[in-house]
CSV table of C-alpha atoms and ligand atoms in Angstrom, one decimal:
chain,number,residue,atom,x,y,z
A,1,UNK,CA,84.2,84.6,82.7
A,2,UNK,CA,84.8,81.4,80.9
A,3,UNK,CA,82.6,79.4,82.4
A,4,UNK,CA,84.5,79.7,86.1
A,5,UNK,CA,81.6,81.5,87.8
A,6,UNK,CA,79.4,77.9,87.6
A,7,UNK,CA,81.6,76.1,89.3
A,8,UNK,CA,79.9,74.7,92.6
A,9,UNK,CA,82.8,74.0,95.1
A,10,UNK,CA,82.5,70.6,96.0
A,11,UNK,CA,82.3,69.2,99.6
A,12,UNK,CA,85.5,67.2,99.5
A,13,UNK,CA,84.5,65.1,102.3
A,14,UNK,CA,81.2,63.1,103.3
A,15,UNK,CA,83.3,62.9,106.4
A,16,UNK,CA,82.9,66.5,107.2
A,17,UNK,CA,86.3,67.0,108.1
A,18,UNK,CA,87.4,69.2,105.6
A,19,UNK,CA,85.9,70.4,102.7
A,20,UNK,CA,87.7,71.6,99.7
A,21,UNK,CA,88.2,72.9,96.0
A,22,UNK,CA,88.4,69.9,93.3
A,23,UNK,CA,91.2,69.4,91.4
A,24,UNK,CA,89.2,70.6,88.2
A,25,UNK,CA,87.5,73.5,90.3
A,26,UNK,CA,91.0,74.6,91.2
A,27,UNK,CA,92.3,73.8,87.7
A,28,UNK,CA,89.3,76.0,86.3
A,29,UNK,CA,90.3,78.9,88.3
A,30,UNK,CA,94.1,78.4,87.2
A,31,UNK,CA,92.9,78.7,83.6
A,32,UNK,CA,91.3,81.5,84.0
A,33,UNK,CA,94.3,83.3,86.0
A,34,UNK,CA,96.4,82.5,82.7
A,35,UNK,CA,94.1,84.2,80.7
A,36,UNK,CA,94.4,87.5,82.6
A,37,UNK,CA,98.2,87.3,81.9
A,38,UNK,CA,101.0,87.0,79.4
A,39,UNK,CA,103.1,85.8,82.2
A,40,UNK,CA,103.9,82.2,82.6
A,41,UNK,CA,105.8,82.2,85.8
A,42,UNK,CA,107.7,78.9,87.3
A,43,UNK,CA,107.9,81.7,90.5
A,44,UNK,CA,105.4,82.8,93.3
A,45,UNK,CA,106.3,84.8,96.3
A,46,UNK,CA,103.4,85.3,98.8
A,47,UNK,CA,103.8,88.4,100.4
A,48,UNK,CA,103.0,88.8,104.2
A,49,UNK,CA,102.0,92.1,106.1
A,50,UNK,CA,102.9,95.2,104.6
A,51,UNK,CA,105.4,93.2,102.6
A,52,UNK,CA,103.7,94.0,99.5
A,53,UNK,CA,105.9,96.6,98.3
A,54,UNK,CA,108.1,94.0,96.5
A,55,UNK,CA,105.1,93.2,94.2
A,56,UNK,CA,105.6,96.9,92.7
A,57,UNK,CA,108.6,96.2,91.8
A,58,UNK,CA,108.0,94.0,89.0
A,59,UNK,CA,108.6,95.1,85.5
A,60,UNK,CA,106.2,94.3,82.8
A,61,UNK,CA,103.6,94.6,85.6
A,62,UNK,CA,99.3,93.1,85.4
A,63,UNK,CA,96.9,93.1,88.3
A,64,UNK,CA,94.2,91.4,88.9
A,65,UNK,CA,92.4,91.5,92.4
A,66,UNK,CA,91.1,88.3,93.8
A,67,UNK,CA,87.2,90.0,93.9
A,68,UNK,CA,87.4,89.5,90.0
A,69,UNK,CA,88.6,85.8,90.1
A,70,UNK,CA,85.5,83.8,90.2
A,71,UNK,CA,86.0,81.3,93.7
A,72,UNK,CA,88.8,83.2,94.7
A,73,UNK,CA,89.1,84.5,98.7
A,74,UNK,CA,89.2,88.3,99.4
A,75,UNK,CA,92.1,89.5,101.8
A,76,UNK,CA,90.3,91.4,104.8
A,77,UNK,CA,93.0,92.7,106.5
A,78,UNK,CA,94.9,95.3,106.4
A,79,UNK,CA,98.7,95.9,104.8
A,80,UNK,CA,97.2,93.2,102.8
A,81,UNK,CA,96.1,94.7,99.2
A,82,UNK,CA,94.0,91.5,97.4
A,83,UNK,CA,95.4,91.0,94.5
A,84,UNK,CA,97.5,88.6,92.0
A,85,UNK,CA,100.7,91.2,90.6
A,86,UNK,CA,102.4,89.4,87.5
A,87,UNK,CA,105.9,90.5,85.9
A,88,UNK,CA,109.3,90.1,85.9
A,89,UNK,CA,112.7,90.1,88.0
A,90,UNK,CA,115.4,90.3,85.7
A,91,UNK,CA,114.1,88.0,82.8
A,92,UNK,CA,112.3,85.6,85.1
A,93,UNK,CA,108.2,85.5,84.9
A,94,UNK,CA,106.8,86.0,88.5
A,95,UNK,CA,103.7,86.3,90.4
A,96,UNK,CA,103.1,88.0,93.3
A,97,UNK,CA,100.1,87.5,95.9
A,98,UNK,CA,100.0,90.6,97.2
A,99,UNK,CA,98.0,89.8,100.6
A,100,UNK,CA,97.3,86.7,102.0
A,101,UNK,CA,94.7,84.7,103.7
A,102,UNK,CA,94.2,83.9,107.2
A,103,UNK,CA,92.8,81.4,109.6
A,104,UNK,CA,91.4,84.1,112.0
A,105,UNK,CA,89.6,85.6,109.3
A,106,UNK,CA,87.4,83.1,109.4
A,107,UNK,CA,89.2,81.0,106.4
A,108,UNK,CA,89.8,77.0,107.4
A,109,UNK,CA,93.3,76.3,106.5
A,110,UNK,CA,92.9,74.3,103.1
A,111,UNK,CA,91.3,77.5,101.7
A,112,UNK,CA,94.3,79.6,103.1
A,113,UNK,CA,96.1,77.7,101.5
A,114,UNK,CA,94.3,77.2,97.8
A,115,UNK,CA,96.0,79.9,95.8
A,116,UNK,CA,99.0,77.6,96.1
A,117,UNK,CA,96.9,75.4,94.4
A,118,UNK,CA,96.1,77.3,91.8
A,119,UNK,CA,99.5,78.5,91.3
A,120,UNK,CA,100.6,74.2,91.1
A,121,UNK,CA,98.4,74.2,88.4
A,122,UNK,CA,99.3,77.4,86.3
A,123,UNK,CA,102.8,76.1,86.5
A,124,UNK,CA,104.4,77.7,89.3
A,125,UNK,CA,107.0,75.2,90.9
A,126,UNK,CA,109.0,77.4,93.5
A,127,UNK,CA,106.9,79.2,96.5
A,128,UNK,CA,108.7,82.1,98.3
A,129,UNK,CA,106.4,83.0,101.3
A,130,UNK,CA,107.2,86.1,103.6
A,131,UNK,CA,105.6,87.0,106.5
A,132,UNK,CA,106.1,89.6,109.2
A,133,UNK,CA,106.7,87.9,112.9
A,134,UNK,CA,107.4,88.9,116.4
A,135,UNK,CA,110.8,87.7,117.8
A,136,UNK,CA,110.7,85.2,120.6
A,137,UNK,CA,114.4,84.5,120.4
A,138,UNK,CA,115.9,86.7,123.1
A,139,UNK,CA,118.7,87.9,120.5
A,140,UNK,CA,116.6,88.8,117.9
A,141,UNK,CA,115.7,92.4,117.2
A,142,UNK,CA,113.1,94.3,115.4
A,143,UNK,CA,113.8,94.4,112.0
A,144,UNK,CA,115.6,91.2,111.8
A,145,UNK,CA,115.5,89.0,109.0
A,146,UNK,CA,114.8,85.5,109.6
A,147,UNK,CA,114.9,83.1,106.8
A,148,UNK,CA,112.8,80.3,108.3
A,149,UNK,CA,114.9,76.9,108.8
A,150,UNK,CA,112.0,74.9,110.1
A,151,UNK,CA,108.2,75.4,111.2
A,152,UNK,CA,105.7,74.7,114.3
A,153,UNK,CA,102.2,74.1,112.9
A,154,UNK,CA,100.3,74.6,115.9
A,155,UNK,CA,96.6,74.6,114.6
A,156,UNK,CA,98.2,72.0,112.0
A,157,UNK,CA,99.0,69.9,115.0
A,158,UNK,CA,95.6,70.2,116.3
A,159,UNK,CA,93.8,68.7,113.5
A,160,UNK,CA,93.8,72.6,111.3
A,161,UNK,CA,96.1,71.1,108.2
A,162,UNK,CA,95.3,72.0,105.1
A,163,UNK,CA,95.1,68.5,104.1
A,164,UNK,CA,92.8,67.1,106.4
A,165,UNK,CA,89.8,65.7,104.4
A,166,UNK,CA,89.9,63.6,101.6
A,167,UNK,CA,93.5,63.0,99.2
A,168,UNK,CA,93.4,64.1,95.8
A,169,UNK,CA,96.7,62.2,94.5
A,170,UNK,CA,97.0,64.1,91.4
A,171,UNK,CA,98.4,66.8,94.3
A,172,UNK,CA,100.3,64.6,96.2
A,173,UNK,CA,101.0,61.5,98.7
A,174,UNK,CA,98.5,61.3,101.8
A,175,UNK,CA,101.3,61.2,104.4
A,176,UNK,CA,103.3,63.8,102.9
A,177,UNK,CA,107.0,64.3,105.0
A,178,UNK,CA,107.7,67.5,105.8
A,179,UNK,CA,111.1,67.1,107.3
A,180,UNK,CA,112.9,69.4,104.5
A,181,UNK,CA,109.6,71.9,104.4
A,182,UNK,CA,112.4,74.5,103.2
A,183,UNK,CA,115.0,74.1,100.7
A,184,UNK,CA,118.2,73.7,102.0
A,185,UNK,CA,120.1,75.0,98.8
A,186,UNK,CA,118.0,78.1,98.5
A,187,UNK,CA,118.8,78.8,102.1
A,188,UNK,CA,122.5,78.3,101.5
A,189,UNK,CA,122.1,80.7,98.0
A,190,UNK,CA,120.1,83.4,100.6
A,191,UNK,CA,123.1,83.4,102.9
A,192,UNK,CA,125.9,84.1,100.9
A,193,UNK,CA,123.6,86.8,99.2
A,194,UNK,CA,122.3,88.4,102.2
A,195,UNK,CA,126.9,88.2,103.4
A,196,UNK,CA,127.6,90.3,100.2
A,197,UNK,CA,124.1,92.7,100.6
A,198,UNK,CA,126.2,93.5,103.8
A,199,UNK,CA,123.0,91.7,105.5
A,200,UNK,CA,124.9,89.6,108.4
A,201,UNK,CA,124.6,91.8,111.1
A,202,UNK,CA,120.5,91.7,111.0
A,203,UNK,CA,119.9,88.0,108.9
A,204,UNK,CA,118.8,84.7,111.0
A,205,UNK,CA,117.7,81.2,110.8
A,206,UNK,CA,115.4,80.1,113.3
A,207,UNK,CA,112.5,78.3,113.6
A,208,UNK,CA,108.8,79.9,113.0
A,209,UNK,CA,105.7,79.0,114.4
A,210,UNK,CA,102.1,80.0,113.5
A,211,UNK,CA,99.5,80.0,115.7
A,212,UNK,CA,95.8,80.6,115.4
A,213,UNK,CA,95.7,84.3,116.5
A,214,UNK,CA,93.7,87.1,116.3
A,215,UNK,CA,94.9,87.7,120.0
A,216,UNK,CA,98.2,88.1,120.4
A,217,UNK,CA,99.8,86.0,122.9
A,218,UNK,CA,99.8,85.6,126.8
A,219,UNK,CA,103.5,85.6,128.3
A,220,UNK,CA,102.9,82.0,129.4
A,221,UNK,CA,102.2,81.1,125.8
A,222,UNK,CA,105.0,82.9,124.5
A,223,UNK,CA,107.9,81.3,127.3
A,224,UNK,CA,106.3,77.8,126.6
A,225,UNK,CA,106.6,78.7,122.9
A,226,UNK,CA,110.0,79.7,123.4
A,227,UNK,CA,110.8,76.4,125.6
A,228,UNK,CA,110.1,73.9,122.5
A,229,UNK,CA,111.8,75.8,120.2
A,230,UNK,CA,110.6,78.8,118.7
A,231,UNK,CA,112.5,82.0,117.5
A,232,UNK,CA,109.5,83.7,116.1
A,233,UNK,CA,105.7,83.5,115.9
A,234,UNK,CA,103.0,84.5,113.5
A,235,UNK,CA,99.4,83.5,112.0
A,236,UNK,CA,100.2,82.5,108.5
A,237,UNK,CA,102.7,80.4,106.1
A,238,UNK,CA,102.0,76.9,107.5
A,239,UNK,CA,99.0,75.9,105.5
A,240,UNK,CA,100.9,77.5,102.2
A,241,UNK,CA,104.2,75.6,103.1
A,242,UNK,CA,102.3,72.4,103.7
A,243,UNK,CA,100.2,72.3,100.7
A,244,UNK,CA,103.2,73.9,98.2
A,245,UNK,CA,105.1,70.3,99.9
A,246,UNK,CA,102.7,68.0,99.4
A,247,UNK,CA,102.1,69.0,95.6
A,248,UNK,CA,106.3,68.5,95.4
A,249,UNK,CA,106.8,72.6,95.2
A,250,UNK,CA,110.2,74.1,95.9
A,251,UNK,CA,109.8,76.5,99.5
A,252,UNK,CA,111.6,79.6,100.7
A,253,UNK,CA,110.4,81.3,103.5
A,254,UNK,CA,111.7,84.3,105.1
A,255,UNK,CA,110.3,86.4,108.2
A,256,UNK,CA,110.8,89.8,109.2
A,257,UNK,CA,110.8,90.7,112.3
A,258,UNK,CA,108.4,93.3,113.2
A,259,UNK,CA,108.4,93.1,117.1
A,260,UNK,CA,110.2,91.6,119.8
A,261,UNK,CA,107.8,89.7,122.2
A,262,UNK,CA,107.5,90.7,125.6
A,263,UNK,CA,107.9,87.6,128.0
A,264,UNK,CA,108.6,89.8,130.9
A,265,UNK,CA,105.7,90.2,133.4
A,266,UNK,CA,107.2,93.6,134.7
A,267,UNK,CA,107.5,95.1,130.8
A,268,UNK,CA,104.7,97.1,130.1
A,269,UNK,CA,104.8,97.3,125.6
A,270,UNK,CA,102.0,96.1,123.9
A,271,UNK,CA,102.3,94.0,120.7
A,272,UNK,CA,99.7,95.9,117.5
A,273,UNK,CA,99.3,95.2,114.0
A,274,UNK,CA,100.4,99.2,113.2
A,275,UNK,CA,103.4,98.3,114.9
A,276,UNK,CA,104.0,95.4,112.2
A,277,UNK,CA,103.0,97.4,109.7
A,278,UNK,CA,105.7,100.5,110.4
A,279,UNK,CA,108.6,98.2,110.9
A,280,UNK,CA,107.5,96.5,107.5
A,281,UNK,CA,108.3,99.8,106.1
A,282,UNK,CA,111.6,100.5,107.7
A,283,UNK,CA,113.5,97.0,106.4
A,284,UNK,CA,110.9,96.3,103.5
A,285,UNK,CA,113.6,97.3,100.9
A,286,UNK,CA,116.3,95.0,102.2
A,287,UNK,CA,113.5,92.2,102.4
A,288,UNK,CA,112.8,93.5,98.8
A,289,UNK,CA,116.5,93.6,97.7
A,290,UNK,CA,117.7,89.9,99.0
A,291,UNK,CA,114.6,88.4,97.2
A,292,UNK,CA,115.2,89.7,93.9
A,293,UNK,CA,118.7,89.1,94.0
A,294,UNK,CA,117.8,85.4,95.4
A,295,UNK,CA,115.7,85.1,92.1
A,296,UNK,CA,117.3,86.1,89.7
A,297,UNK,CA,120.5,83.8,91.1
A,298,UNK,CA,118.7,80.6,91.9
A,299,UNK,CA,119.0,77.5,89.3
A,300,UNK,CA,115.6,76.6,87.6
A,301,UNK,CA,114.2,73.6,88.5
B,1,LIG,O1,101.8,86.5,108.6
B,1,LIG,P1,101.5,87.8,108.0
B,1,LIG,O2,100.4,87.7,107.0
B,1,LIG,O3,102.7,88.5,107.4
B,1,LIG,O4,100.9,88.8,109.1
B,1,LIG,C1,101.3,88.8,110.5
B,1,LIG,O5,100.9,90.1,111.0
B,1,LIG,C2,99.6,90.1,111.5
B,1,LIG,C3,99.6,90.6,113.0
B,1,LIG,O6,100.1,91.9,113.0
B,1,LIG,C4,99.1,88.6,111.4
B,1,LIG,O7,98.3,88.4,110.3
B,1,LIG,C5,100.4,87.9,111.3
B,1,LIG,O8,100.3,86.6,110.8
């Protein structure tokens, strides 16, 4: 295990306001990753529920599930599989996280968020994160896509950011901006893809927000969600997209849309995870296609 497994994770702050991985614990898991691969990839797409399906689409394809990374989370939820999926789009190396971690699993943000991390330090320099999301925009649909313009980091705002505790400025700045979390040019490069797919009819920008979950949310939440902004909501991507910033990473994000949320006091529908999970099936291929093409187009940096 080359010497990974004896790594003690250190308590990052004496404040106890965060703990976290060290740069060299994180840089110890990193080499180890490499190891398990031929791949070198400057790519890594995080893929959200039941979005996995683009993982197995690699060519030259490795697995290796996060149980047999030493210090690694495991992914407890499911449409989420647990596991790192290397290979290639076109002649581009990739990596795929093929499940994610979440705050309402029990997971504090920074360790949602330390594959990115990981993946700063194998290389990796552009972070694609998906994630499926329910559609507060009162024109969206289900199965929308949504590439994500901007973000709300609700438990972010409340003191749950990934980089609360102390700054390691081999990652980044302490007061990182965030006010172009999402690349502008990738955006513009996803658009006139998604136009030519034949996409247009079903692709968005909007604004996502997390928020803590598990529970879904009351209709109150979800109008005064709505009022400052929101077009869709999920439980993930924030912490990622916050800590793939502040290391000076490259971000795409793109939502689909699993289910419209029901902000009407007379509408009976429940929102449920097998719901996000089927509708994940029906567009997953389009999500699939526009990603691939978006790769294998984009410049290097
Ligand atoms: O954000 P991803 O991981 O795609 O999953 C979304 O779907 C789940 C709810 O059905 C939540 O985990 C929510 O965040």
């Amino acid at each position: 295990m080359n010497g990974v497994v004896g790594l003690t994770i250190s308590t990052g702050s004496v404040r106890g306001l965060g703990s976290s991985y060290s740069y060299e614990d994180l840089d110890k898991i990193a080499q180890y990753v490499l190891t398990c691969t031929k791949q070198r990839p400057k790519i890594a797409i995080i893929c959200g529920s039941g979005l996995g399906g683009l993982a197995e689409t690699l060519s030259e394809k490795e697995c290796l599930a996060y149980k047999d990374i030493p210090n690694f989370p495991v992914s407890t939820v499911p449409g989420h599989a647990g596991r790192l999926v290397f290979g290639k789009i076109g002649d581009k190396s990739v990596m795929c996280m093929q499940g994610r971690f979440h705050m309402y699993e029990g997971y504090p943000a920074w360790k949602c968020a330390m594959p990115v991390r990981v993946m700063k330090l194998m290389g990796v320099n552009t972070l694609f994160v998906t994630n499926a999301a329910g559609g507060v925009n009162p024109d969206y649909h289900v199965g929308d896509l949504m590439l994500i313009k901007d973000h709300i980091n609700m438990p972010g705002m409340a003191s749950n950011n990934p980089l609360v505790g102390d700054n390691d400025e081999r990652f980044g700045v302490r007061f990182p901006a965030m006010t172009e979390a999402y690349d502008k040019k990738l955006r513009k490069l996803a658009h006139e893809i998604a136009n030519n797919l034949g996409f247009g009819d079903f692709l968005r920008d909007g604004v996502y927000t997390m928020l803590g979950g598990p529970s879904f949310e009351t209709i109150a939440e979800l109008r005064y969600l709505r009022l400052i902004g929101t077009d869709a909501i999920g439980m993930s991507t924030c912490p990622e997209v916050v800590t793939a910033r502040h290391c000076g990473m490259r971000v795409f994000g793109m939502s689909l849309i699993t289910n419209v949320c029901v902000m009407d006091y007379e509408d009976d529908r429940v929102p449920n995870h097998e719901e996000v999970l089927e509708t994940g099936k029906m567009r997953a291929g389009d999500m699939e296609l526009l990603i691939r093409r978006l790769v294998s187009e984009m410049e290097d940096e």
